[in-house]
Tab-separated table of C-alpha atoms in Angstrom:
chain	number	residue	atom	x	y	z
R	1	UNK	CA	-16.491	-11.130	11.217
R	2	UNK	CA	-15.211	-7.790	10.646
R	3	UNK	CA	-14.956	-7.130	6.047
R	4	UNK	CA	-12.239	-5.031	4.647
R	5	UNK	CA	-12.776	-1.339	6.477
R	6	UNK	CA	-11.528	1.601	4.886
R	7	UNK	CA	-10.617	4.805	6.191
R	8	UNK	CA	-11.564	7.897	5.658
R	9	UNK	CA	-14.834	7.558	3.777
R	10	UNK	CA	-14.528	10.817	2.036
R	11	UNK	CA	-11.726	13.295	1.765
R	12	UNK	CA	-11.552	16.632	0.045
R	13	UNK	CA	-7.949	18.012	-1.131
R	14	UNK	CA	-6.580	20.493	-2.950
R	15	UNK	CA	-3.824	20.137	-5.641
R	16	UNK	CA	-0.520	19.333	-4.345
R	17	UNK	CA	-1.313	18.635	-1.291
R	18	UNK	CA	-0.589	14.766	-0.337
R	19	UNK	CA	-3.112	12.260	1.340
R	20	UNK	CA	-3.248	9.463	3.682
R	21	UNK	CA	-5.617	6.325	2.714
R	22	UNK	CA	-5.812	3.316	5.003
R	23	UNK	CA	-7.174	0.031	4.909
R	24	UNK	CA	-7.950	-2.826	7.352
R	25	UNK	CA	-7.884	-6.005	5.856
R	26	UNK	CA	-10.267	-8.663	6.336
R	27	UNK	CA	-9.990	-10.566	9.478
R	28	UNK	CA	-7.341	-13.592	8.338
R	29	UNK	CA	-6.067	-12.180	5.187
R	30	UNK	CA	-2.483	-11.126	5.198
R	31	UNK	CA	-2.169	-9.647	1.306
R	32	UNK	CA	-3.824	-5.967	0.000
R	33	UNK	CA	-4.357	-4.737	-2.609
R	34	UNK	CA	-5.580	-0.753	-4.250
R	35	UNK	CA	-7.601	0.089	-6.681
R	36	UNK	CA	-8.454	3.321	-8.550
R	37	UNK	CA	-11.974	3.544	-9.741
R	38	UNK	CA	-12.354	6.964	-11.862
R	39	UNK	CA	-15.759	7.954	-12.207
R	40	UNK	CA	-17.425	5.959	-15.334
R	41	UNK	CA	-14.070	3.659	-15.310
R	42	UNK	CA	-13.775	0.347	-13.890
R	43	UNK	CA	-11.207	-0.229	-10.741
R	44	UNK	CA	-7.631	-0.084	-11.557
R	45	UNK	CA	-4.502	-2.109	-9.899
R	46	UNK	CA	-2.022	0.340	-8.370
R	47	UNK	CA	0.115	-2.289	-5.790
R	48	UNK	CA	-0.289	-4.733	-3.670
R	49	UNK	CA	1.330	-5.811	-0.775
R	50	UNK	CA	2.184	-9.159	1.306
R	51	UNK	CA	4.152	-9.451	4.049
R	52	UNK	CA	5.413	-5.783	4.505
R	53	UNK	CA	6.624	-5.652	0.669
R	54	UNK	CA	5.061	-4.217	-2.507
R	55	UNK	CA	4.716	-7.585	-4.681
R	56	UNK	CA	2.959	-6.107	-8.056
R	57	UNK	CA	2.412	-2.479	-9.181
R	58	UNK	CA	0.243	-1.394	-11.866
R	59	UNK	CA	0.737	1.744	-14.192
R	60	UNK	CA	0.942	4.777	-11.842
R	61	UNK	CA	3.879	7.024	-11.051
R	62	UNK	CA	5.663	6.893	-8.138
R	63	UNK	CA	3.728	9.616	-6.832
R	64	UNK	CA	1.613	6.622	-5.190
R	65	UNK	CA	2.903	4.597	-2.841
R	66	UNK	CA	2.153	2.437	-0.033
R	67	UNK	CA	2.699	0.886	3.260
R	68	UNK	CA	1.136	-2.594	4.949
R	69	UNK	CA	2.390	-2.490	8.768
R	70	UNK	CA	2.685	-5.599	10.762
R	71	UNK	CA	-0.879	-6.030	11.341
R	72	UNK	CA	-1.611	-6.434	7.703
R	73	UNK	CA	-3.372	-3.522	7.691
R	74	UNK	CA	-2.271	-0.682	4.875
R	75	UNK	CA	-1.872	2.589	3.730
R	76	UNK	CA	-2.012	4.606	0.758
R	77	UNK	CA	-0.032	7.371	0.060
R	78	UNK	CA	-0.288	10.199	-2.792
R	79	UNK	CA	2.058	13.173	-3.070
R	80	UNK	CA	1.515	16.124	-5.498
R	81	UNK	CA	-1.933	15.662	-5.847
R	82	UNK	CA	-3.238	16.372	-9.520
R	83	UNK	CA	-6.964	16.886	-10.624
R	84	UNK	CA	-6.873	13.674	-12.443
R	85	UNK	CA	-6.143	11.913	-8.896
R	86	UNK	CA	-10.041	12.289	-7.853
R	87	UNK	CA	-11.899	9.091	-7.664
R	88	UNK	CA	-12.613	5.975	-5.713
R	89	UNK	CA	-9.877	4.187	-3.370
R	90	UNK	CA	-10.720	0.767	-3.374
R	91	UNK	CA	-8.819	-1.454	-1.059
R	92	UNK	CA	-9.222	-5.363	-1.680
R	93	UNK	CA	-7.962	-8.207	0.960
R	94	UNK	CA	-6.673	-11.684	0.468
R	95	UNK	CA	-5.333	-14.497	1.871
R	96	UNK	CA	-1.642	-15.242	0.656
R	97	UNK	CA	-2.922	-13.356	-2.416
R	98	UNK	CA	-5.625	-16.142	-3.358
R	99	UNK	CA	-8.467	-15.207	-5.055
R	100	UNK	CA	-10.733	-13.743	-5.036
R	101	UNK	CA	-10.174	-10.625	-3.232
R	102	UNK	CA	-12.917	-9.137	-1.184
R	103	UNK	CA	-13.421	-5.350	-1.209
R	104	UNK	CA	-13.884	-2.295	1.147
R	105	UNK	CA	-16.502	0.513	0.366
R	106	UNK	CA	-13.355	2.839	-0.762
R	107	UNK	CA	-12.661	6.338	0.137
R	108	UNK	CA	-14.193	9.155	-2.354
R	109	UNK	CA	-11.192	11.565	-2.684
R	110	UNK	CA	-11.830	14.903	-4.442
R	111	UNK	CA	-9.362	17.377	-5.456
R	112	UNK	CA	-9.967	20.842	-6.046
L	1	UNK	CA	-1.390	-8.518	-21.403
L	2	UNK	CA	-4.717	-9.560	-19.945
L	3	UNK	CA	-7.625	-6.881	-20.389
L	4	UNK	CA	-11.489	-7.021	-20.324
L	5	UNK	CA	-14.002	-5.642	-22.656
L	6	UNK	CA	-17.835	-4.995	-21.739
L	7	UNK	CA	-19.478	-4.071	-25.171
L	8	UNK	CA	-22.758	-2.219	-23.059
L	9	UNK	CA	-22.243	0.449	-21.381
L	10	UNK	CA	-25.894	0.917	-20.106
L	11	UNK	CA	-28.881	-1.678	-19.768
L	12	UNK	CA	-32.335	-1.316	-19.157
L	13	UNK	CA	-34.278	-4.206	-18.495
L	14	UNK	CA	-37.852	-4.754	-17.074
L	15	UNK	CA	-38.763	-6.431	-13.819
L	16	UNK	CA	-38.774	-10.039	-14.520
L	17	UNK	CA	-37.140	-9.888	-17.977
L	18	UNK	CA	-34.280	-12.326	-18.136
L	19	UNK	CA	-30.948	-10.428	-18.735
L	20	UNK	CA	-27.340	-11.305	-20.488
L	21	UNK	CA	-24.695	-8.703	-19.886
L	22	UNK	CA	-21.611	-9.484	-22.699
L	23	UNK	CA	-18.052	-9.467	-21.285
L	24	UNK	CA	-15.121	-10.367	-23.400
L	25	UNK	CA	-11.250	-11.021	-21.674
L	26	UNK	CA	-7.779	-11.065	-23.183
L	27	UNK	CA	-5.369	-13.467	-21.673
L	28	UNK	CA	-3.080	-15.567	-22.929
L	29	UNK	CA	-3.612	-19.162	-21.143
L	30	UNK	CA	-6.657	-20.390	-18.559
L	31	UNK	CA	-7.591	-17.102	-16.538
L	32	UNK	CA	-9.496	-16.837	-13.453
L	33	UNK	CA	-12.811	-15.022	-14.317
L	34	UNK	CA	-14.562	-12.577	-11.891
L	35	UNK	CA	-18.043	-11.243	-12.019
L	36	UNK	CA	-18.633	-7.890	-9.477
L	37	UNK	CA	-21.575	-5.687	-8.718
L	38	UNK	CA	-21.743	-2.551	-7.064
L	39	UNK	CA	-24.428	-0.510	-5.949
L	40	UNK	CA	-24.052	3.732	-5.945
L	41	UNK	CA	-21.534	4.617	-2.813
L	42	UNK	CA	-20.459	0.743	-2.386
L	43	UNK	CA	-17.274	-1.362	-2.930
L	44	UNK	CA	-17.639	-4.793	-5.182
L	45	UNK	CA	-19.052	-7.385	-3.864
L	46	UNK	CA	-18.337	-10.701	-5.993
L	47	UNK	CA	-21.111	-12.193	-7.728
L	48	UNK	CA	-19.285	-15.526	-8.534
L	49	UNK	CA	-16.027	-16.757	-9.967
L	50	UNK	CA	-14.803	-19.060	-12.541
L	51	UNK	CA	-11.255	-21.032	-11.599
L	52	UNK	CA	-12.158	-24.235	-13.565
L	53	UNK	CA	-13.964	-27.111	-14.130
L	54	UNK	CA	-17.704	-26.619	-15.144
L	55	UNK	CA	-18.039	-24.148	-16.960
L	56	UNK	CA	-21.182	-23.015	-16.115
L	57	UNK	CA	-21.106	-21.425	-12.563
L	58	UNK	CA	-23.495	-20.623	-10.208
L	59	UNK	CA	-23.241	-17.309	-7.975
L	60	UNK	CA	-25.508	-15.744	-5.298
L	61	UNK	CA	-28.704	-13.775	-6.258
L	62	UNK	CA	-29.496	-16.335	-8.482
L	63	UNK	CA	-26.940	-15.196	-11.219
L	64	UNK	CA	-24.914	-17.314	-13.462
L	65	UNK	CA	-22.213	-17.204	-15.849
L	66	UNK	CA	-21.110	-19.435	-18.773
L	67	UNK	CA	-17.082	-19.570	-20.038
L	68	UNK	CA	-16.362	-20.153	-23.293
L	69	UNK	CA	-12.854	-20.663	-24.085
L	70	UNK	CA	-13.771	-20.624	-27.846
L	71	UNK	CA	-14.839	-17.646	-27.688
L	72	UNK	CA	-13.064	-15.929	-24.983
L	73	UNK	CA	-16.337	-14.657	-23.315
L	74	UNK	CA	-17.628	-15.293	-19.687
L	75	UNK	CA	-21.331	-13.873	-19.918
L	76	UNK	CA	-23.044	-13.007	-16.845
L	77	UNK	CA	-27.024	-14.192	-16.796
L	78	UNK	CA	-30.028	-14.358	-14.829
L	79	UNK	CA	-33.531	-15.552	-15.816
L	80	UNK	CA	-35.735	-12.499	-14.128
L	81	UNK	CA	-34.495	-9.900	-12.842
L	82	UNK	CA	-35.309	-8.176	-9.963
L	83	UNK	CA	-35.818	-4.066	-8.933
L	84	UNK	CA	-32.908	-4.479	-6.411
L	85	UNK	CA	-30.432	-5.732	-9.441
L	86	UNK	CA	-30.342	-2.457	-10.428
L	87	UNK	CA	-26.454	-2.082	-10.195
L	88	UNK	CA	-23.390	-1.778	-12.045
L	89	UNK	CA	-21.487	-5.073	-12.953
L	90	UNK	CA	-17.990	-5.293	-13.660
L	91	UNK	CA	-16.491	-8.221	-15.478
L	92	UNK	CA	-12.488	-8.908	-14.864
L	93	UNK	CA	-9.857	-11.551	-15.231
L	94	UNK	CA	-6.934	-12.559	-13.485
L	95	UNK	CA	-3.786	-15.024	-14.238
L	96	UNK	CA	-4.273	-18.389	-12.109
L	97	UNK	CA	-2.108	-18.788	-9.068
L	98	UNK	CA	-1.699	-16.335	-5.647
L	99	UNK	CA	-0.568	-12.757	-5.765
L	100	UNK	CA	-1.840	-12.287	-9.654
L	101	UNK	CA	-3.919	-8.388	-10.185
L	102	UNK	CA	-6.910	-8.546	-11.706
L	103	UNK	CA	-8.294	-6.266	-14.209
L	104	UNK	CA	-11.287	-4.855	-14.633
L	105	UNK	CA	-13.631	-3.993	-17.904
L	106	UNK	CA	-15.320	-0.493	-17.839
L	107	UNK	CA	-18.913	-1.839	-16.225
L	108	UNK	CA	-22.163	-1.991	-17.471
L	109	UNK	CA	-24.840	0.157	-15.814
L	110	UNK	CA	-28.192	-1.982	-15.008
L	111	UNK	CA	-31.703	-0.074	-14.717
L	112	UNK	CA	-34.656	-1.991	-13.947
L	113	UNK	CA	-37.665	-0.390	-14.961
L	114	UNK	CA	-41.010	-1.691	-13.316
């Protein structure tokens, strides 16, 4: 039974460039989430999507968005990449948004 | 507005010393209560969870965790601790019912020394 699988596992950028993150949920679970996980800092919410819509958003500008195709599976999408933008991608899957949520290893993105 | 606060930043324990790591939530009625560990390079795995009923919950790798309404804590516990616990732990909290975001404290760093 395949876990939450995220893709790429590390990705080096430079500012203002934009990036691609993308997620596979867990096998059965229609509803992801992402997390930001600056270095020291604990994860925080950015979105989350069920059924093709974004259903909650945290604090971040609309520089991140997102994407969750038919298959369930996701993407993450940042535009005008800043410094402050480097850290861990965490993507989290759910079924019908239950909890709790069960986590992929994240993508490391740096930005230089 | 729900939020989590984990008073230790870093923890050093010996092998086979029991261990307490503090976390205190903000939230407004009965949350859902998360404990999380992750190792260096990993995503979270869940530890255990607290939806209701017993307060006192049981989670894998022998850990535990009390709630206390009265005191809006949900302390994570385990009676000796092991080299492989070295990890960090993040407490977090979530509103009850589907399609809620949970939030996370800041973690607390675990080092087991031998």
């Amino acid at each position: 039974d395949a876990g939450v699988t995220q893709s790429p596992t590390h990705l080096i950028k430079t500012r203002g460039q934009q990036v691609t993150l993308r997620c596979s949920p867990k096998s059965g679970h229609d509803t992801v989430s992402w997390y930001q996980q600056a270095l020291g800092q604990g994860p925080q919410f950015i979105f989350q999507y069920y059924e093709e819509e974004e259903r909650q958003r945290g604090n971040f500008p609309d520089r991140f968005s997102g994407h969750q195709f038919p298959n369930y599976s996701s993407e993450l999408n940042v535009n005008a990449l800043l410094l402050g933008d480097s850290a861990l991608y965490l993507c989290a899957s759910s079924d019908e948004g239950r909890q709790p949520q069960h986590f992929g290893d994240g993508t490391r993105l740096s930005i230089l | 507005a729900q939020s989590v606060t984990q008073p230790d930043i870093h923890i050093t324990v010996s092998e086979g010393a029991s261990l307490e790591l503090r976390c205190n939530y903000s939230y407004g009625a009965t949350p859902y209560l998360f404990w999380y560990v992750q190792s260096p390079g990993q995503g979270l795995q869940l530890l255990l969870k607290y939806f209701s009923g017993d307060t006192l919950v049981q989670g894998i790798k022998g850990f535990e965790a009390e709630f206390k309404r009265s005191q809006s804590s949900f302390n994570l516990r385990k009676p000796s601790v092991h080299w492989s616990d070295a990890a960090e732990y993040f407490c977090a909290v979530g509103a009850q019912g589907g399609y809620q975001k949970v939030t996370f404290g800041t973690g607390t760093k675990l080092q087991v020394i031998p």
